[in-house]
Amino acid sequence: MTRSEHHAKSLYVPESAEIVDRKTMTNDETWYHLRFKSGRTLGHEPGQFVQVSIPGVGEAPISITSPPSMTDGFELCIRHVGNVTNAIRQLGKGNVVGIRGPFGTSFDLAAVRGYDILFVAGGLGLVPLRPVIHTALEERDQYGRIIIFYGTRSPDTVLYREDLKKWQSDPSVDCHITVDLADDTWRGHVGLVTELFHLVSMDGENTGAFICGPDIMFRFVLAEARAIGISDDMVFLSLERRMKCGVGKCGHCQEGPFFVCRDGPCFSYDQLQETLQREWTE
Amino acid sequence: MDTAKVVGKPAFASFIERQAEEVSVVAPVARAAGEFSYGEVQDASSLEEEEYIPTLSSPKKYLLPPQEALFRFSSPADSAVHEGEELEYTADVEQKRRILLAVRPCDIAAIHRMDQVFSDTEPDPHYLARRRAAIIIGLDCLEPCDELAFCAAVGTSDADEGFDLLLTDLGEDWLVRVGTDQGAELLEECQEIRDATEQDLQRLKDVVQAKEKVFRKCQERLDFPGEDIPEVLEGSEDSPVWDEYGDRCLGCGRCNLVCPTCFCFDVEDTVSLDLKEGERTRRWDGCTLLEFAAVAGGENFRRERSDRLRHMFLHKGKYGPERYGDLYCIGCGRCARTCLAGIDHPEVYNALMRHRDKGDDHG
């Protein structure tokens, strides 16, 4: 059954998924392990998202944070900032939420096969990049160097501490973390994520980059990526926009000619250049 | 043209009256002095209006209602719907047979565009069920409805397809063009109808030829050919025209509400008082409204009115054509008729063209 056939009958109706496990990650973010009650596998690609429903409250687009190789359910990392994401916060193990998806485009790992990979994540941007990093590490011999830059507000907002620790101790990974504002406990780098570009020498022409973070970060990180010689068609990013339907109908996520839910959320910089450039010059 | 028939107006009127007994028939009806809108009718009197005044909104509302339930949910357990128990979901699509009568060529073009959007990639079962159950009986315009219409400039003053039947006024008779098998089948129930003769077709040709002259002024509302709109918009993103009109725009969304090709919607949940059941509904939304592109974290990707106005124009005039090959502005003029700031689309396009010619849109 193709995806469009599957959704033809139930395009907007969610499927029940049980919260198998949950963990508080930071003050604002919670990690969830979900499993469909029907037993079906989500069948996603890294970078795709789902629509999470709390009926009576609403629906919100959330990036999938587990790699496709995980087939016993899937994971989400949710920042509690809106009505839906705050309602989810009230739910625990055994509770059920509604899920639609997976939706949208995925990160094109095949395009960087044989290349070095640079991951740049700002804050919650680590969430959609995590499945890409995991997938790349599962097929480690397909790629050259793997470099990870992760910047976040402060030490207490660091996500996926266990993953980061593993990546930092993995000799085949070059993982750097920075915070904007340090506290007494912080021993690592302090400053913006762009500063990490100056700590690591990279062979830009043989590097593909995956970038995700707040809009303001893109502008500066993309300039750095260009400066070290990564070509625009080898830079991939994921955009966050308002979404209601997730299936290219409601119009909220439009960015220039694109419906981010359908044509994105993962784009190459090449594709987006005209659109983003305009926003940034204003 | 595949087939054409001719029927006397009284015979066609009684055909419509009989249809109205069986199925829902909607057509423009007078709501107040000088104001028309689509509503349920029992007869064909809408076809007899001496002076046609364009309807405030288009027949779109019968395909994409201003508000509709996408599905309902209920909690079988003794708990509220949002408390995490497994819910029951039920979704119905409305498939009520409905004749859309006296649909003008511009609105026929608009329905074609809505069909494109709602069957793209992930087909929308609600829209498509209504669409499949709809019969479109078009009514050709022999003169522009008013001075704000610019259908002839964007190629929608004539309809060649997109209707089941299309009526052209030949005085005592209707000339009925048959566009689909469904239309042909329906006509079998129409009495006193005959095939069009050579003479009838000549009358049609004369009428159509006369249109060209009558619509010239309407066509000239745009200073350049309508098919060039995407090109005029290309690279217009930084034009001062957007600031000028953005300043005037109130961001009220009225243009979106009356536009026959606006399809954007918001989604909202409502629950019963005991919180044990509810429904998810969608309702029309508008890209010119402030909150349209705002996300939960606080970022708003089109905060300025000029950004939103520009997006609307680019969607209608460039992005739509790029994806589907058709302009998504069908020149009906409804937005200008309803705009409190008097923003008139051809005026904006012409201003963009003038600025482009002056070469000052890349400032």
XYZ file of C-alpha atoms in Angstrom:
645
model
C 0.000 0.000 0.000
C 1.473 3.353 -0.969
C 1.346 6.211 1.439
C -1.249 8.216 -0.459
C -3.591 5.223 -0.668
C -3.199 4.650 3.000
C -4.134 8.219 3.830
C -6.928 8.559 1.300
C -9.526 7.362 3.782
C -8.097 8.800 6.909
C -6.018 11.788 5.855
C -6.795 13.753 9.003
C -7.667 10.992 11.463
C -4.829 10.085 13.826
C -3.839 6.591 14.887
C -3.573 5.696 18.559
C -0.057 5.346 19.919
C 0.852 4.460 23.473
C 3.472 6.231 25.540
C 5.725 3.280 26.378
C 8.215 5.387 28.242
C 9.032 9.028 28.959
C 11.929 10.890 30.473
C 12.375 14.494 31.468
C 15.295 15.849 29.473
C 15.384 19.487 30.578
C 12.993 21.961 32.171
C 11.290 22.417 28.814
C 11.774 19.162 26.967
C 10.569 15.610 27.481
C 11.590 12.471 25.616
C 8.865 9.971 24.650
C 8.955 6.422 23.380
C 5.728 5.675 21.503
C 4.288 2.550 19.957
C 1.232 2.254 17.696
C -1.598 0.317 19.288
C -2.118 -1.381 15.910
C 1.429 -2.697 16.050
C 2.430 -1.048 12.799
C 5.906 0.363 12.349
C 6.156 4.085 11.667
C 8.452 3.461 8.686
C 10.074 6.875 8.577
C 13.262 8.330 7.139
C 15.581 10.558 9.184
C 14.345 14.163 9.155
C 10.633 13.411 8.773
C 8.008 14.481 11.293
C 4.696 13.319 12.716
C 1.580 15.214 13.763
C 0.875 14.571 17.439
C -2.741 14.898 18.574
C -4.232 15.477 21.943
C -7.900 15.375 20.916
C -9.777 18.247 22.464
C -6.642 20.351 22.504
C -5.213 20.042 19.011
C -2.338 18.802 16.946
C 1.319 19.825 16.571
C 4.135 18.861 14.183
C 6.988 17.101 15.979
C 10.287 15.839 14.523
C 10.978 12.134 14.851
C 14.133 11.683 16.873
C 14.749 7.931 16.601
C 16.608 6.422 13.647
C 14.688 4.213 11.173
C 16.697 1.228 12.440
C 14.675 1.405 15.648
C 11.543 -0.534 14.806
C 10.090 -1.098 18.262
C 8.065 2.082 18.197
C 9.620 5.496 17.726
C 10.840 8.423 19.795
C 9.950 12.078 20.013
C 11.551 14.882 21.953
C 8.958 17.518 22.689
C 9.497 21.093 23.827
C 6.521 22.226 25.874
C 5.757 25.623 24.357
C 2.194 25.506 23.051
C -1.243 24.151 23.958
C -0.717 20.692 22.526
C 2.836 20.223 23.778
C 1.826 21.370 27.256
C -1.126 18.974 27.268
C 1.215 16.096 26.394
C 3.278 17.021 29.431
C 0.376 15.930 31.631
C 0.439 12.408 30.179
C 2.523 9.475 31.389
C 3.390 5.867 30.631
C 0.429 3.875 29.356
C -1.424 6.943 28.109
C -2.371 7.214 24.454
C -1.877 10.062 21.986
C -2.886 10.397 18.329
C -0.258 10.209 15.606
C -0.386 10.965 11.879
C 2.561 10.496 9.591
C 5.417 10.204 8.905
C 5.287 13.325 6.753
C 7.644 15.424 4.706
C 11.011 14.970 3.067
C 14.012 13.380 4.746
C 17.671 14.299 4.974
C 19.533 13.064 1.921
C 22.347 10.992 3.406
C 22.922 9.264 0.082
C 24.088 12.593 -1.350
C 27.038 12.753 1.063
C 28.169 9.133 0.718
C 31.956 9.149 0.519
C 32.123 12.677 1.906
C 32.975 14.058 5.316
C 29.814 15.031 7.194
C 29.350 18.096 9.332
C 26.313 18.257 11.598
C 25.426 21.646 13.069
C 22.612 21.677 15.630
C 21.306 24.656 17.555
C 19.147 23.941 20.601
C 16.148 21.807 19.693
C 17.685 21.418 16.215
C 19.488 18.372 17.557
C 16.172 16.509 17.580
C 15.687 16.044 13.806
C 19.450 15.624 13.289
C 19.789 12.822 15.832
C 18.308 10.103 13.575
C 20.618 11.235 10.758
C 23.663 11.057 13.022
C 22.628 7.624 14.268
C 22.038 6.353 10.743
C 25.385 7.721 9.559
C 27.133 6.014 12.470
C 25.351 2.721 11.720
C 26.922 2.802 8.260
C 30.109 4.455 9.436
C 32.340 3.140 6.623
C 30.226 4.940 4.007
C 31.457 8.344 5.100
C 34.683 10.192 5.760
C 34.997 12.226 8.937
C 31.909 12.834 11.046
C 31.952 16.203 12.782
C 29.218 17.359 15.144
C 28.752 20.938 16.369
C 26.064 21.402 18.971
C 25.260 24.766 20.488
C 22.667 25.439 23.126
C 21.637 28.229 25.489
C 23.071 26.987 28.761
C 24.345 23.773 30.396
C 20.899 22.887 31.751
C 19.413 22.925 28.236
C 21.767 20.273 26.817
C 19.730 17.497 25.177
C 20.723 13.859 24.660
C 23.577 13.907 27.154
C 24.202 10.165 26.779
C 24.437 10.404 22.997
C 26.751 13.374 23.218
C 28.985 11.599 25.715
C 29.174 8.582 23.408
C 29.925 10.725 20.361
C 32.575 12.647 22.256
C 34.346 9.477 23.306
C 34.020 7.831 19.875
C 37.381 8.223 18.109
C 35.631 8.136 14.728
C 33.523 11.200 15.633
C 34.634 14.777 16.213
C 31.957 16.186 18.523
C 32.040 19.729 19.927
C 29.555 21.341 22.263
C 29.175 24.972 23.167
C 26.798 26.969 25.347
C 25.894 30.637 25.005
C 25.960 31.154 28.761
C 28.011 28.957 31.081
C 27.564 28.288 34.796
C 30.035 27.024 37.422
C 29.584 23.403 36.340
C 30.458 23.973 32.687
C 33.953 22.932 31.576
C 33.326 23.114 27.830
C 33.330 25.797 25.186
C 31.377 29.015 25.695
C 30.097 31.012 22.746
C 27.980 30.732 19.619
C 27.926 27.568 17.555
C 29.591 29.417 14.676
C 32.756 29.777 16.750
C 33.250 26.006 16.604
C 34.042 26.370 12.897
C 37.330 27.956 13.939
C 38.295 25.071 16.239
C 38.234 22.348 13.611
C 39.882 22.434 10.240
C 37.689 20.971 7.545
C 37.998 20.056 3.899
C 34.923 21.976 2.711
C 35.011 20.741 -0.854
C 34.685 17.170 0.380
C 32.104 17.868 3.074
C 28.349 17.688 3.198
C 26.548 19.533 5.999
C 23.272 18.950 7.837
C 22.041 21.963 9.747
C 19.107 22.518 12.043
C 18.362 25.216 14.554
C 16.445 28.438 15.057
C 16.044 30.626 11.963
C 18.494 33.198 13.256
C 21.208 30.535 13.471
C 20.894 29.473 9.837
C 22.014 32.790 8.478
C 25.348 32.685 10.308
C 26.022 28.960 10.063
C 25.303 28.913 6.330
C 27.780 31.760 5.866
C 30.419 29.745 7.759
C 29.670 26.648 5.695
C 30.198 28.649 2.541
C 33.335 30.224 3.900
C 34.997 26.843 4.333
C 34.010 25.886 0.803
C 31.021 23.551 1.250
C 28.932 23.881 -1.889
C 25.308 24.967 -1.490
C 23.895 21.753 -2.914
C 25.771 19.782 -0.256
C 24.189 21.743 2.593
C 20.923 20.363 3.943
C 18.645 22.031 6.434
C 15.335 21.479 8.129
C 12.840 24.311 8.581
C 10.291 24.846 11.303
C 7.062 26.484 10.217
C 3.505 26.656 11.453
C 1.690 23.528 10.320
C -1.888 22.467 10.765
C -2.517 19.656 8.299
C 0.936 18.222 7.536
C -0.199 17.173 4.070
C 0.182 20.284 1.913
C -3.370 21.591 2.208
C -3.864 24.101 5.012
C -1.271 26.540 3.674
C 0.206 27.689 6.970
C 3.720 26.391 6.378
C 4.248 28.148 3.053
C 7.737 29.516 2.583
C 7.982 31.152 -0.815
C 6.837 28.562 -3.349
C 7.239 25.681 -0.908
C 4.816 23.989 1.409
C 7.319 23.090 4.119
C 5.288 20.048 5.262
C 5.213 18.546 1.781
C 8.268 19.943 -0.043
C 10.298 19.998 3.209
C 10.986 20.158 6.081
C 14.386 18.984 4.745
C 15.747 21.083 1.916
C 19.102 21.657 0.307
C 20.422 25.189 0.715
C 20.413 25.368 -3.060
C 16.643 24.954 -3.156
C 15.967 27.565 -0.510
C 18.480 30.175 -1.334
C 16.278 32.688 -3.082
C 13.580 32.415 -0.438
C 15.800 32.608 2.631
C 18.050 35.320 1.270
C 15.060 37.590 0.881
C 13.965 37.073 4.460
C 17.402 37.785 5.773
C 17.966 41.002 3.908
C 14.861 42.543 5.402
C -17.260 21.629 -28.911
C -18.542 18.129 -28.351
C -22.269 18.579 -28.298
C -24.579 21.506 -28.045
C -28.288 21.517 -27.415
C -30.950 24.168 -27.499
C -33.847 24.451 -25.114
C -36.497 27.070 -24.555
C -36.084 28.969 -21.319
C -39.428 27.907 -19.787
C -38.659 24.228 -20.498
C -35.253 24.549 -18.888
C -36.796 26.333 -15.904
C -39.197 23.460 -15.298
C -36.300 21.024 -15.682
C -34.481 22.861 -12.887
C -37.633 22.949 -10.762
C -37.939 19.168 -11.083
C -34.271 18.748 -10.197
C -34.742 20.907 -7.115
C -37.318 18.434 -5.860
C -34.735 15.657 -5.984
C -31.396 17.232 -5.174
C -30.002 20.392 -3.694
C -29.758 23.209 -6.234
C -27.761 26.309 -5.370
C -27.579 29.515 -7.367
C -27.039 33.248 -6.860
C -29.917 34.750 -4.941
C -30.540 38.371 -3.938
C -29.816 38.877 -0.253
C -30.277 42.632 -0.105
C -30.432 45.470 -2.601
C -27.545 44.939 -4.978
C -26.161 42.012 -3.070
C -26.120 38.435 -4.230
C -24.833 35.256 -2.750
C -25.167 31.547 -3.485
C -27.998 29.825 -1.716
C -30.483 26.970 -2.076
C -33.099 27.617 -4.753
C -36.275 25.843 -5.869
C -36.417 27.286 -9.365
C -34.355 28.794 -12.148
C -35.163 32.434 -11.506
C -31.480 33.133 -10.850
C -30.929 32.666 -14.555
C -33.341 35.468 -15.313
C -31.687 38.279 -13.369
C -31.754 41.325 -15.607
C -28.533 42.755 -14.321
C -26.121 40.275 -12.936
C -24.292 41.490 -9.876
C -21.400 39.285 -8.846
C -21.932 37.276 -5.717
C -20.108 38.396 -2.593
C -18.460 34.979 -2.324
C -18.088 32.146 -4.798
C -19.745 28.710 -4.906
C -16.544 27.416 -3.293
C -18.408 27.161 -0.001
C -20.306 24.130 -1.311
C -17.063 22.267 -1.968
C -14.994 23.605 0.919
C -17.462 24.780 3.568
C -16.383 27.716 5.754
C -16.319 25.207 8.576
C -16.516 21.423 8.542
C -15.808 18.503 10.838
C -12.827 16.404 9.780
C -13.661 13.705 12.308
C -15.241 13.129 15.692
C -13.692 11.528 18.719
C -15.125 10.094 21.887
C -13.780 8.521 25.018
C -15.223 5.080 25.730
C -13.730 5.240 29.212
C -14.984 7.428 32.005
C -12.412 10.102 31.301
C -12.052 13.310 29.339
C -10.822 13.070 25.747
C -7.498 14.767 26.450
C -6.521 12.563 29.384
C -4.717 9.906 27.385
C -7.256 7.080 27.103
C -7.613 5.362 23.734
C -10.380 7.111 21.784
C -12.821 6.118 19.094
C -12.571 8.086 15.880
C -15.271 8.463 13.271
C -14.950 10.363 10.040
C -17.751 11.026 7.581
C -17.481 12.656 4.233
C -20.508 14.468 2.862
C -21.595 13.174 -0.531
C -24.833 15.051 -1.055
C -25.758 15.402 -4.708
C -25.824 19.088 -5.522
C -26.306 21.164 -8.625
C -24.304 24.365 -8.707
C -26.389 26.495 -11.034
C -25.398 29.647 -12.889
C -21.708 29.306 -12.105
C -19.828 31.992 -14.022
C -16.757 31.218 -16.153
C -14.395 32.791 -13.599
C -15.772 30.557 -10.854
C -15.617 27.510 -13.110
C -11.912 28.296 -13.553
C -11.577 28.679 -9.784
C -13.139 25.271 -9.104
C -10.650 23.719 -11.521
C -7.843 25.226 -9.449
C -9.323 23.999 -6.185
C -9.493 20.528 -7.747
C -5.773 20.740 -8.458
C -4.903 21.705 -4.902
C -7.088 19.162 -3.170
C -6.045 16.242 -5.363
C -2.326 17.104 -5.166
C -0.039 14.519 -3.469
C -2.337 13.576 -0.571
C -5.906 13.807 -1.911
C -8.365 15.467 0.454
C -11.302 13.053 0.883
C -13.715 15.724 2.157
C -13.293 18.130 -0.733
C -13.183 15.396 -3.352
C -16.339 13.677 -2.122
C -18.255 16.952 -2.377
C -16.716 17.699 -5.728
C -17.657 14.303 -7.136
C -21.217 14.793 -5.956
C -21.464 18.222 -7.566
C -22.896 19.032 -10.969
C -21.786 22.327 -12.431
C -24.206 24.138 -14.693
C -22.302 27.187 -15.848
C -23.698 30.420 -17.180
C -21.669 32.305 -19.731
C -21.160 36.027 -19.128
C -22.097 38.176 -22.069
C -20.781 41.323 -20.425
C -18.469 42.079 -17.518
C -20.291 42.112 -14.188
C -18.773 45.433 -13.130
C -15.748 47.671 -13.513
C -13.690 45.761 -10.927
C -13.739 42.450 -12.768
C -10.683 41.718 -14.896
C -11.465 38.145 -15.938
C -10.807 38.913 -19.605
C -7.264 39.998 -18.671
C -6.452 36.655 -17.058
C -8.246 34.457 -19.558
C -11.236 33.360 -17.508
C -14.089 35.259 -19.168
C -14.840 32.228 -21.331
C -15.198 28.656 -20.141
C -14.101 25.828 -22.411
C -14.017 23.131 -19.772
C -14.626 22.483 -16.103
C -18.435 22.461 -16.395
C -20.937 19.668 -16.860
C -23.228 22.004 -18.755
C -22.733 25.593 -19.840
C -25.605 27.882 -20.723
C -25.370 30.720 -23.173
C -28.256 33.145 -23.483
C -29.706 33.174 -26.980
C -32.718 35.337 -26.107
C -35.731 32.999 -26.012
C -33.534 29.928 -25.700
C -30.555 28.592 -23.861
C -27.770 27.125 -25.878
C -26.454 24.309 -23.694
C -22.908 23.122 -24.176
C -22.299 19.650 -22.797
C -18.946 19.282 -21.073
C -19.137 15.841 -19.482
C -20.991 12.520 -19.655
C -22.574 13.435 -16.351
C -23.928 16.593 -17.977
C -25.259 14.660 -20.969
C -26.978 12.175 -18.670
C -28.616 14.932 -16.686
C -29.933 16.578 -19.838
C -31.819 13.414 -20.722
C -34.298 14.487 -18.079
C -34.805 17.849 -19.780
C -37.857 18.001 -22.019
C -38.338 19.912 -25.270
C -34.613 19.943 -25.885
C -33.113 19.525 -29.333
C -29.693 19.341 -30.931
C -28.242 22.675 -31.934
C -28.555 23.432 -35.643
C -25.997 25.167 -37.825
C -28.070 28.274 -37.345
C -27.924 27.978 -33.544
C -24.189 27.551 -33.658
C -23.915 30.635 -35.807
C -25.919 32.542 -33.184
C -23.534 31.296 -30.534
C -20.576 32.387 -32.615
C -22.086 35.864 -32.994
C -22.654 36.124 -29.265
C -19.122 35.015 -28.473
C -17.720 37.441 -31.014
C -19.707 40.273 -29.515
C -18.182 39.377 -26.139
C -14.712 40.235 -27.321
C -15.701 43.844 -27.914
C -17.740 44.171 -24.742
C -14.926 42.747 -22.638
C -12.175 44.892 -24.124
C -12.226 47.392 -21.277
C -12.170 44.553 -18.767
C -9.178 43.082 -20.542
C -7.406 46.441 -20.577
C -7.523 46.723 -16.804
C -4.181 45.004 -16.909
C -1.475 46.926 -18.782
C 0.122 43.722 -20.027
C -1.030 40.213 -20.994
C -2.257 38.197 -18.014
C 0.021 35.286 -18.860
C 2.963 37.574 -18.068
C 1.909 37.974 -14.419
C 4.373 35.308 -13.178
C 7.146 37.081 -15.066
C 6.186 40.479 -13.658
C 6.229 39.000 -10.165
C 9.579 37.318 -10.765
C 12.167 39.311 -8.874
C 9.539 41.735 -7.546
C 10.130 40.636 -3.953
C 11.922 43.822 -2.968
C 9.686 46.180 -4.926
C 8.574 49.317 -3.027
C 5.087 48.545 -4.316
C 4.669 45.977 -1.522
C 5.448 48.563 1.145
C 3.067 51.038 -0.406
C 0.162 48.591 -0.548
C 1.223 46.874 2.669
C 0.796 50.225 4.442
C -2.734 50.509 3.106
C -3.664 46.877 3.803
C -5.462 46.397 7.125
C -4.524 42.729 7.366
C -8.195 41.919 7.932
C -8.392 38.840 5.721
C -11.585 39.845 3.904
C -9.908 39.273 0.531
C -9.026 35.716 1.568
C -12.591 35.055 2.679
C -14.151 35.992 -0.647
C -11.434 34.629 -2.931
C -12.661 31.595 -4.890
C -9.167 30.073 -5.025
C -8.123 30.638 -1.402
C -8.004 27.205 0.186
C -6.046 27.703 3.418
C -7.663 26.539 6.602
C -7.119 26.490 10.321
C -7.871 23.429 12.431
C -9.511 23.548 15.817
C -10.825 21.022 18.334
C -14.085 21.509 20.160
C -15.331 19.330 23.000
C -18.666 18.663 24.640
C -19.355 20.089 28.095
C -18.638 16.758 29.800
C -15.314 16.604 27.868
C -16.057 13.052 26.731
C -16.481 13.726 23.033
C -15.634 16.320 20.499
C -14.687 17.037 16.953
C -11.807 18.403 14.976
C -12.976 21.034 12.554
C -11.322 23.037 9.871
C -12.341 26.532 8.974
C -11.240 28.989 6.342
C -8.160 30.929 7.257
C -6.373 33.778 5.524
C -2.701 34.363 4.774
C -3.110 38.114 5.238
C -3.975 37.651 8.926
C -1.208 38.394 11.449
C -1.085 34.991 13.148
C -1.147 32.957 9.963
C 2.556 32.034 9.918
C 3.282 32.313 13.650
C 4.665 29.215 15.419
C 4.253 28.182 19.037
C 7.756 29.340 19.992
C 6.819 32.937 19.137
C 8.463 33.314 15.732
C 6.262 34.836 13.028
C 7.588 34.288 9.523
C 5.433 36.999 7.928
C 4.979 39.573 10.628
C 4.614 42.634 8.389
C 1.422 43.315 6.453
C 3.506 43.925 3.350
C 5.091 40.459 3.705
C 1.682 38.853 3.925
C 0.178 40.844 1.062
C 3.169 40.018 -1.121
C 2.900 36.363 -0.233
C -0.741 36.338 -1.292
C 0.049 37.932 -4.644
C 3.012 35.647 -5.240
C 0.953 32.605 -4.387
C -1.825 33.585 -6.798
C 0.411 34.932 -9.542
C 3.624 32.917 -9.416
C 3.794 29.913 -7.093
C 0.392 28.565 -8.174
C 1.204 28.856 -11.892
C 4.643 27.323 -11.339
C 3.173 24.234 -9.723
C -0.064 23.798 -11.632
C 0.330 25.826 -14.814
C -2.616 28.139 -14.100
C -2.884 31.608 -12.589
C -4.488 31.354 -9.170
C -6.099 34.759 -9.561
C -9.168 34.333 -11.741
C -9.951 38.031 -12.099
C -13.373 37.999 -10.451
C -12.650 41.240 -8.580
C -14.289 40.041 -5.349
C -11.254 40.993 -3.249
C -11.336 44.568 -4.491
C -15.106 44.796 -3.974
C -14.742 43.796 -0.356
C -11.406 45.455 0.495
C -11.804 48.243 3.045
C -8.569 49.811 1.819
C -9.582 49.638 -1.829
C -6.703 47.412 -2.893
C -7.359 46.314 -6.440
C -5.241 43.497 -7.866
C -4.755 44.760 -11.438
C -3.714 48.121 -10.000
C -1.013 46.363 -7.950
C 0.171 44.301 -10.915
C 0.326 47.434 -13.063
C 2.304 49.264 -10.379
C 4.760 46.357 -10.210
C 5.135 46.480 -13.969
C 5.793 50.242 -13.939
C 8.404 49.895 -11.213
C 10.018 47.032 -13.041
C 10.233 49.108 -16.203
C 11.844 51.876 -14.198
C 14.286 49.277 -12.914
C 13.904 50.380 -9.309
C 12.579 47.174 -7.847
C 15.936 45.792 -6.932
C 16.820 48.608 -4.553
